[in-house]
């Protein structure tokens, strides 16, 4: 069996490890347009911050490819799939034949067509290790850095460069920071915290035009800068499948076995749409844990197992200059809320289920809330009032505590 994987991140690792559980002999070829060993992308901000280095960023150890019998084609870009001949065409004209193909193509930065962007010499995006290294090389003491985007990417970039004696300004079209994962109240807590670290914000604003060192906003405010970072967001890389008639929407459409609409072609990770079980909606959930689990699911099915992954939820866990933030699920239903100057807990629930949560500050017991959402646990089977105030295993029945602590599934254990 010839397995071919396009992409070299968490989803690819999940697939390789799953394939090798079932098939020790088949060949595995990984095609990567980057030249690096597989690394954890969320750590690029910590590289700039000095909290990690390139070696510690590796998602698996140096022997990963050899130990798993993988051929890594690094610095190569897959440009076309020929499903009839079952081969992947590379940018240098070479091709790789496959029996089963997995697309882990991830996403690419979205850079809006702002007039004058071509005049800016020192401009960057912030999604890869090479992006982080290039930005780091461009920074000098007292550099004025303008970040367009106050979402996850923009704020992690701001954190990464915050110790470099630079002046940071963030602009966002949304009226709040982290607008995709926080509500107004929780967003304000995060914004105040970042402002205490000398990060300046222009929210509800749009860059209308750029000159070499100046951004003009919609209200005619002019902001001077030395370095520009475009962190507006990302778009899933779907063209390889879309170009051969595969079903796509915003992302590649897959079923719960990570199969695409084209026979013997699977997809996993940030390039895909999957069902958010907390809302029932199909959406792109660009999250490392989901990417690994989808890759694992694809790898199991590619190598002959019958495996389903149907527990995807939006889940974000980030730190911003010492402030811990964790969110999950969807924000609908009634709300249990506790808020402080630098803390927030909001639990959203309806129809006897926990739908989602926002935690800022203390995130220690977030795993219990995440489990309730993923497993769609009926709230009348736990002490939900206790879980709201003091999450812990004591809120579960004796049987459920045994299962969570030791994986026990014994019907003889009473409540």
Short mmCIF file of C-alpha atoms in Angstrom, two decimals:
data_model
loop_
_atom_site.label_atom_id
_atom_site.label_comp_id
_atom_site.label_asym_id
_atom_site.label_seq_id
_atom_site.Cartn_x
_atom_site.Cartn_y
_atom_site.Cartn_z
CA UNK A 1 0.00 0.00 0.00
CA UNK A 2 1.30 3.44 -0.98
CA UNK A 3 0.19 6.17 1.41
CA UNK A 4 0.82 9.79 0.40
CA UNK A 5 0.25 12.75 2.75
CA UNK A 6 0.30 16.35 1.54
CA UNK A 7 1.29 18.52 4.49
CA UNK A 8 3.59 18.07 7.46
CA UNK A 9 1.88 19.28 10.63
CA UNK A 10 -0.24 17.83 13.44
CA UNK A 11 -2.79 16.14 11.15
CA UNK A 12 0.01 14.40 9.23
CA UNK A 13 1.56 13.13 12.47
CA UNK A 14 -1.80 11.77 13.62
CA UNK A 15 -2.19 9.95 10.30
CA UNK A 16 1.32 8.45 10.29
CA UNK A 17 0.98 7.13 13.84
CA UNK A 18 -2.45 5.65 13.07
CA UNK A 19 -1.32 4.02 9.82
CA UNK A 20 1.58 2.34 11.57
CA UNK A 21 -0.75 0.80 14.15
CA UNK A 22 -2.38 -1.20 11.36
CA UNK A 23 0.19 -1.39 8.57
CA UNK A 24 3.89 -1.79 9.33
CA UNK A 25 4.95 -2.39 5.73
CA UNK A 26 3.20 0.11 3.45
CA UNK A 27 5.19 3.08 2.18
CA UNK A 28 4.40 6.56 3.52
CA UNK A 29 5.47 9.66 1.59
CA UNK A 30 5.00 13.12 3.10
CA UNK A 31 5.07 16.14 0.77
CA UNK A 32 5.85 19.42 2.55
CA UNK A 33 6.30 22.89 1.08
CA UNK A 34 8.25 23.86 4.21
CA UNK A 35 11.81 22.69 4.81
CA UNK A 36 11.46 22.15 8.56
CA UNK A 37 11.00 19.09 10.73
CA UNK A 38 7.38 18.90 11.90
CA UNK A 39 6.85 21.63 14.51
CA UNK A 40 4.06 23.02 16.66
CA UNK A 41 2.77 26.13 14.89
CA UNK A 42 1.18 27.69 18.01
CA UNK A 43 4.67 28.03 19.49
CA UNK A 44 6.01 30.53 16.96
CA UNK A 45 5.09 33.44 19.25
CA UNK A 46 6.99 31.81 22.12
CA UNK A 47 10.05 31.53 19.87
CA UNK A 48 10.05 35.31 19.46
CA UNK A 49 9.33 35.78 23.15
CA UNK A 50 12.39 33.67 24.00
CA UNK A 51 10.36 31.02 25.86
CA UNK A 52 11.32 28.23 23.43
CA UNK A 53 13.74 27.45 20.63
CA UNK A 54 13.48 25.65 17.30
CA UNK A 55 14.53 22.33 18.77
CA UNK A 56 11.90 22.40 21.52
CA UNK A 57 9.26 23.44 18.98
CA UNK A 58 9.48 20.06 17.25
CA UNK A 59 6.13 18.24 17.42
CA UNK A 60 7.90 14.87 17.31
CA UNK A 61 11.54 13.90 17.96
CA UNK A 62 14.27 13.81 15.33
CA UNK A 63 13.77 10.11 14.60
CA UNK A 64 10.06 10.41 13.78
CA UNK A 65 10.32 9.94 10.01
CA UNK A 66 12.88 7.14 10.09
CA UNK A 67 11.21 5.33 12.99
CA UNK A 68 7.90 5.33 11.11
CA UNK A 69 9.38 4.46 7.72
CA UNK A 70 8.40 7.78 6.11
CA UNK A 71 9.96 9.49 3.13
CA UNK A 72 9.83 13.26 3.62
CA UNK A 73 9.88 15.38 0.47
CA UNK A 74 10.61 18.78 2.02
CA UNK A 75 10.51 22.05 0.13
CA UNK A 76 8.19 20.52 -2.48
CA UNK A 77 4.72 21.80 -3.35
CA UNK A 78 1.90 19.60 -4.57
CA UNK A 79 0.24 21.49 -7.43
CA UNK A 80 -2.22 18.98 -8.88
CA UNK A 81 -3.88 15.63 -8.24
CA UNK A 82 -4.49 13.18 -11.09
CA UNK A 83 -7.18 10.92 -9.58
CA UNK A 84 -7.39 8.74 -12.69
CA UNK A 85 -3.71 7.79 -12.55
CA UNK A 86 -3.70 8.16 -8.73
CA UNK A 87 -0.71 10.45 -8.54
CA UNK A 88 0.22 13.84 -7.11
CA UNK A 89 2.07 16.27 -9.40
CA UNK A 90 4.77 18.42 -7.78
CA UNK A 91 5.96 21.91 -8.63
CA UNK A 92 9.14 20.57 -10.23
CA UNK A 93 7.17 18.34 -12.62
CA UNK A 94 7.85 15.14 -10.71
CA UNK A 95 4.97 13.02 -9.43
CA UNK A 96 4.24 10.67 -6.54
CA UNK A 97 1.88 7.71 -7.01
CA UNK A 98 -0.62 6.78 -4.30
CA UNK A 99 -3.12 4.13 -3.33
CA UNK A 100 -4.54 6.30 -0.52
CA UNK A 101 -4.02 10.06 -0.38
CA UNK A 102 -4.46 12.38 2.60
CA UNK A 103 -4.69 16.16 2.24
CA UNK A 104 -3.38 18.01 5.31
CA UNK A 105 -2.87 21.23 3.36
CA UNK A 106 -3.76 23.58 6.22
CA UNK A 107 -4.54 27.23 5.58
CA UNK A 108 -2.86 30.34 4.22
CA UNK A 109 -2.91 33.92 5.49
CA UNK A 110 -5.65 36.10 4.03
CA UNK A 111 -4.17 39.43 2.97
CA UNK A 112 -6.88 41.91 1.95
CA UNK A 113 -6.17 44.03 -1.13
CA UNK A 114 -5.50 47.32 0.65
CA UNK A 115 -4.54 50.12 -1.77
CA UNK A 116 -0.84 50.91 -1.43
CA UNK A 117 0.14 47.59 0.18
CA UNK A 118 2.66 47.06 -2.60
CA UNK A 119 4.49 50.22 -1.48
CA UNK A 120 5.23 48.78 1.98
CA UNK A 121 8.70 47.26 2.02
CA UNK A 122 8.71 45.75 5.52
CA UNK A 123 5.52 43.65 5.62
CA UNK A 124 4.90 40.18 7.05
CA UNK A 125 2.33 37.53 7.88
CA UNK A 126 2.46 35.39 11.03
CA UNK A 127 1.46 31.76 10.61
CA UNK A 128 4.70 29.81 10.03
CA UNK A 129 8.14 29.40 11.56
CA UNK A 130 9.68 31.20 8.58
CA UNK A 131 7.23 34.10 9.08
CA UNK A 132 8.33 34.43 12.71
CA UNK A 133 12.03 34.32 11.86
CA UNK A 134 11.66 36.90 9.09
CA UNK A 135 9.71 39.25 11.39
CA UNK A 136 12.28 38.84 14.14
CA UNK A 137 15.09 39.80 11.73
CA UNK A 138 13.25 42.98 10.74
CA UNK A 139 12.70 44.32 14.27
CA UNK A 140 14.99 46.92 15.77
CA UNK A 141 14.83 48.73 19.08
CA UNK A 142 12.00 51.28 19.08
CA UNK A 143 10.52 49.89 15.84
CA UNK A 144 6.90 50.93 15.37
CA UNK A 145 4.97 47.75 14.62
CA UNK A 146 1.48 47.94 13.18
CA UNK A 147 -0.53 44.70 13.39
CA UNK A 148 -3.67 44.58 11.26
CA UNK A 149 -5.88 42.12 13.11
CA UNK A 150 -6.68 41.72 16.82
CA UNK A 151 -7.71 38.08 16.63
CA UNK A 152 -5.75 35.02 17.72
CA UNK A 153 -2.95 35.47 15.18
CA UNK A 154 -2.55 39.21 15.69
CA UNK A 155 -2.53 39.07 19.49
CA UNK A 156 -0.10 36.12 19.61
CA UNK A 157 2.18 38.12 17.32
CA UNK A 158 1.87 41.12 19.65
CA UNK A 159 2.77 38.93 22.62
CA UNK A 160 5.73 37.43 20.77
CA UNK A 161 7.35 40.78 20.08
CA UNK A 162 6.28 42.49 23.32
CA UNK A 163 9.68 42.08 25.05
CA UNK A 164 11.69 43.48 22.14
CA UNK A 165 11.43 47.17 23.06
CA UNK A 166 9.14 47.95 20.15
CA UNK A 167 5.96 50.03 19.97
CA UNK A 168 2.91 47.92 19.11
CA UNK A 169 -0.40 49.09 17.64
CA UNK A 170 -3.26 46.73 16.67
CA UNK A 171 -6.12 47.61 14.35
CA UNK A 172 -9.26 45.55 13.86
CA UNK A 173 -12.51 45.98 11.98
CA UNK A 174 -14.37 44.28 14.85
CA UNK A 175 -15.43 46.31 17.91
CA UNK A 176 -13.54 44.00 20.31
CA UNK A 177 -10.37 41.90 20.54
CA UNK A 178 -10.60 38.14 19.93
CA UNK A 179 -14.03 38.79 18.46
CA UNK A 180 -14.41 35.22 17.13
CA UNK A 181 -14.12 33.58 20.58
CA UNK A 182 -15.04 36.18 23.24
CA UNK A 183 -18.13 38.24 24.06
CA UNK A 184 -18.04 41.95 24.90
CA UNK A 185 -17.42 41.56 28.64
CA UNK A 186 -14.67 38.94 28.42
CA UNK A 187 -13.01 40.73 25.51
CA UNK A 188 -12.78 43.94 27.54
CA UNK A 189 -10.90 42.07 30.30
CA UNK A 190 -8.31 40.86 27.78
CA UNK A 191 -8.03 44.27 26.11
CA UNK A 192 -7.36 46.04 29.43
CA UNK A 193 -4.70 43.47 30.29
CA UNK A 194 -2.91 43.98 26.96
CA UNK A 195 -3.13 47.77 27.25
CA UNK A 196 -1.34 47.46 30.61
CA UNK A 197 1.54 45.98 28.57
CA UNK A 198 1.64 49.04 26.29
CA UNK A 199 -0.24 47.54 23.35
CA UNK A 200 -2.43 50.17 21.71
CA UNK A 201 -5.70 49.38 19.96
CA UNK A 202 -7.82 50.97 17.24
CA UNK A 203 -11.02 48.88 17.14
CA UNK A 204 -14.00 49.24 14.84
CA UNK A 205 -11.52 50.67 12.35
CA UNK A 206 -10.34 49.70 8.88
CA UNK A 207 -7.11 50.44 7.03
CA UNK A 208 -8.30 52.24 3.91
CA UNK A 209 -4.94 53.00 2.33
CA UNK A 210 -1.25 52.39 2.92
CA UNK A 211 1.92 54.28 2.09
CA UNK A 212 5.44 53.00 2.69
CA UNK A 213 5.33 53.89 6.38
CA UNK A 214 1.80 55.16 7.05
CA UNK A 215 -1.65 53.59 7.41
CA UNK A 216 -4.77 55.72 6.89
CA UNK A 217 -7.90 54.61 8.73
CA UNK A 218 -11.54 55.15 7.85
CA UNK A 219 -11.79 58.21 10.12
CA UNK A 220 -8.66 59.70 8.46
CA UNK A 221 -6.40 58.83 11.41
CA UNK A 222 -2.82 58.38 10.14
CA UNK A 223 -0.63 55.81 11.90
CA UNK A 224 3.10 55.75 11.21
CA UNK A 225 4.92 52.41 11.29
CA UNK A 226 8.24 50.78 10.48
CA UNK A 227 6.99 47.19 10.28
CA UNK A 228 3.57 45.98 9.11
CA UNK A 229 2.08 42.60 10.06
CA UNK A 230 -1.04 41.42 8.23
CA UNK A 231 -2.90 39.15 10.65
CA UNK A 232 -6.47 39.44 9.39
CA UNK A 233 -7.07 35.71 9.29
CA UNK A 234 -6.54 32.57 7.24
CA UNK A 235 -8.27 30.68 4.45
CA UNK A 236 -8.26 26.88 4.11
CA UNK A 237 -6.15 25.50 1.26
CA UNK A 238 -8.79 23.63 -0.74
CA UNK A 239 -7.64 24.06 -4.35
CA UNK A 240 -6.05 20.62 -4.79
CA UNK A 241 -9.39 18.91 -4.23
CA UNK A 242 -11.61 21.64 -5.67
CA UNK A 243 -9.68 21.62 -8.96
CA UNK A 244 -10.58 17.96 -9.56
CA UNK A 245 -14.26 18.42 -8.75
CA UNK A 246 -14.17 17.42 -5.09
CA UNK A 247 -16.84 18.83 -2.80
CA UNK A 248 -15.72 21.97 -0.97
CA UNK A 249 -17.35 24.86 0.78
CA UNK A 250 -15.21 27.21 2.85
CA UNK A 251 -13.16 24.09 3.60
CA UNK A 252 -12.91 20.61 2.14
CA UNK A 253 -16.07 18.66 2.97
CA UNK A 254 -15.39 15.36 4.76
CA UNK A 255 -17.51 12.71 6.46
CA UNK A 256 -16.97 11.34 9.97
CA UNK A 257 -14.28 8.98 8.61
CA UNK A 258 -12.40 11.92 7.06
CA UNK A 259 -13.20 10.78 3.52
CA UNK A 260 -13.66 13.39 0.79
CA UNK A 261 -16.07 13.00 -2.14
CA UNK A 262 -13.24 11.57 -4.31
CA UNK A 263 -12.48 7.83 -3.81
CA UNK A 264 -9.28 7.06 -1.86
CA UNK A 265 -8.70 10.73 -1.02
CA UNK A 266 -9.02 11.80 2.63
CA UNK A 267 -8.54 15.17 4.31
CA UNK A 268 -7.80 16.37 7.84
CA UNK A 269 -6.93 19.50 9.78
CA UNK A 270 -7.31 23.19 9.06
CA UNK A 271 -8.24 22.67 5.39
CA UNK A 272 -11.49 20.86 6.32
CA UNK A 273 -14.99 21.54 7.44
CA UNK A 274 -16.36 19.22 10.09
CA UNK A 275 -19.45 19.10 12.30
CA UNK A 276 -19.26 21.10 15.52
CA UNK A 277 -21.18 18.82 17.89
CA UNK A 278 -21.91 21.70 20.25
CA UNK A 279 -23.96 23.50 17.59
CA UNK A 280 -24.61 20.89 14.90
CA UNK A 281 -23.12 23.20 12.27
CA UNK A 282 -20.44 22.40 9.69
CA UNK A 283 -17.50 24.76 10.12
CA UNK A 284 -13.73 25.06 9.83
CA UNK A 285 -12.16 24.48 13.26
CA UNK A 286 -8.49 25.34 12.83
CA UNK A 287 -7.27 23.81 16.08
CA UNK A 288 -4.26 21.59 16.71
CA UNK A 289 -6.04 18.92 18.84
CA UNK A 290 -8.81 18.54 16.26
CA UNK A 291 -6.22 18.37 13.46
CA UNK A 292 -4.34 15.54 15.18
CA UNK A 293 -7.54 13.59 15.90
CA UNK A 294 -8.80 14.04 12.34
CA UNK A 295 -5.43 12.90 11.00
CA UNK A 296 -5.60 9.88 13.29
CA UNK A 297 -9.10 9.08 12.02
CA UNK A 298 -8.00 9.38 8.39
CA UNK A 299 -4.93 7.24 8.98
CA UNK A 300 -6.96 4.50 10.65
CA UNK A 301 -9.45 4.33 7.78
CA UNK A 302 -6.76 4.58 5.10
CA UNK A 303 -5.06 1.53 6.62
CA UNK A 304 -8.14 -0.65 6.81
CA UNK A 305 -9.74 0.12 10.17
CA UNK A 306 -13.30 1.31 10.68
CA UNK A 307 -12.85 4.49 12.71
CA UNK A 308 -15.05 7.52 13.36
CA UNK A 309 -14.18 10.97 14.72
CA UNK A 310 -17.39 12.80 15.59
CA UNK A 311 -16.49 14.85 18.66
CA UNK A 312 -15.07 18.02 17.09
CA UNK A 313 -15.75 21.27 18.93
CA UNK A 314 -14.23 24.74 18.70
CA UNK A 315 -11.60 24.77 21.44
CA UNK A 316 -9.03 27.48 22.14
CA UNK A 317 -6.45 27.58 24.91
CA UNK A 318 -4.05 30.50 24.84
CA UNK A 319 -1.94 32.61 27.13
CA UNK A 320 -1.43 36.32 26.51
CA UNK A 321 1.28 37.93 28.61
CA UNK A 322 0.44 35.84 31.64
CA UNK A 323 -3.35 35.90 31.26
CA UNK A 324 -4.80 32.45 30.55
CA UNK A 325 -7.82 32.13 28.27
CA UNK A 326 -9.77 29.02 27.32
CA UNK A 327 -12.97 28.80 25.29
CA UNK A 328 -14.98 25.95 23.82
CA UNK A 329 -18.22 25.13 22.10
CA UNK A 330 -20.97 27.53 21.16
CA UNK A 331 -22.42 30.37 23.24
CA UNK A 332 -26.15 29.72 23.31
CA UNK A 333 -28.73 29.16 26.02
CA UNK A 334 -28.77 30.27 29.64
CA UNK A 335 -25.56 31.58 31.20
CA UNK A 336 -23.86 30.95 34.52
CA UNK A 337 -21.42 33.84 35.02
CA UNK A 338 -18.72 34.92 37.45
CA UNK A 339 -16.55 37.90 36.55
CA UNK A 340 -13.73 39.82 38.20
CA UNK A 341 -11.22 42.44 37.16
CA UNK A 342 -8.96 39.85 35.49
CA UNK A 343 -11.15 36.78 35.55
CA UNK A 344 -14.25 35.47 33.87
CA UNK A 345 -16.23 32.24 33.88
CA UNK A 346 -19.24 31.85 31.63
CA UNK A 347 -21.02 28.54 31.07
CA UNK A 348 -23.67 28.38 28.36
CA UNK A 349 -26.30 25.64 28.62
CA UNK A 350 -29.69 24.60 27.27
CA UNK A 351 -31.79 21.47 26.70
CA UNK A 352 -29.99 19.63 29.54
CA UNK A 353 -26.58 20.04 27.86
CA UNK A 354 -23.53 22.26 28.32
CA UNK A 355 -23.00 24.06 25.00
CA UNK A 356 -19.89 26.14 25.60
CA UNK A 357 -17.74 28.13 28.01
CA UNK A 358 -15.43 31.13 28.33
CA UNK A 359 -12.75 30.99 31.02
CA UNK A 360 -10.26 33.77 31.74
CA UNK A 361 -7.79 33.54 34.61
CA UNK A 362 -8.36 30.19 36.31
CA UNK A 363 -8.60 27.48 33.63
CA UNK A 364 -7.44 24.61 35.83
CA UNK A 365 -10.64 22.55 35.64
CA UNK A 366 -11.51 23.33 32.02
CA UNK A 367 -11.13 19.67 31.06
CA UNK A 368 -14.30 18.80 32.99
CA UNK A 369 -16.33 21.37 31.06
CA UNK A 370 -14.77 20.26 27.77
CA UNK A 371 -15.69 16.64 28.51
CA UNK A 372 -19.31 17.59 29.25
CA UNK A 373 -19.55 19.32 25.86
CA UNK A 374 -17.75 16.62 23.84
CA UNK A 375 -19.69 13.75 25.39
CA UNK A 376 -23.02 15.67 25.33
CA UNK A 377 -23.49 14.60 28.96
CA UNK A 378 -27.04 15.15 30.27
CA UNK A 379 -26.70 17.76 33.01
CA UNK A 380 -29.30 16.04 35.19
CA UNK A 381 -26.86 13.12 35.59
CA UNK A 382 -24.29 15.34 37.35
CA UNK A 383 -24.38 17.94 40.10
CA UNK A 384 -24.35 20.84 37.68
CA UNK A 385 -24.71 23.49 40.39
CA UNK A 386 -21.55 22.15 42.03
CA UNK A 387 -19.75 21.92 38.67
CA UNK A 388 -20.55 25.56 37.95
CA UNK A 389 -19.05 26.78 41.20
CA UNK A 390 -16.36 24.20 41.98
CA UNK A 391 -15.71 21.84 39.05
CA UNK A 392 -14.41 18.47 40.18
CA UNK A 393 -15.00 14.76 39.86
CA UNK A 394 -17.16 14.72 43.00
CA UNK A 395 -19.95 16.19 40.89
CA UNK A 396 -20.11 12.92 38.94
CA UNK A 397 -21.60 9.60 40.03
CA UNK A 398 -19.35 6.95 41.53
CA UNK A 399 -19.50 4.94 38.31
CA UNK A 400 -18.56 7.94 36.16
CA UNK A 401 -15.71 8.88 38.50
CA UNK A 402 -14.29 5.37 38.14
CA UNK A 403 -14.48 5.56 34.35
CA UNK A 404 -12.84 8.98 34.16
CA UNK A 405 -10.06 8.07 36.59
CA UNK A 406 -9.23 4.61 35.35
CA UNK A 407 -11.10 3.94 32.15
CA UNK A 408 -13.35 1.46 34.03
CA UNK A 409 -16.56 0.46 32.25
CA UNK A 410 -18.26 -1.92 34.63
CA UNK A 411 -22.03 -1.98 34.79
CA UNK A 412 -21.80 -3.53 38.25
CA UNK A 413 -20.57 -0.25 39.71
CA UNK A 414 -23.56 1.49 41.19
CA UNK A 415 -24.26 5.17 41.48
#
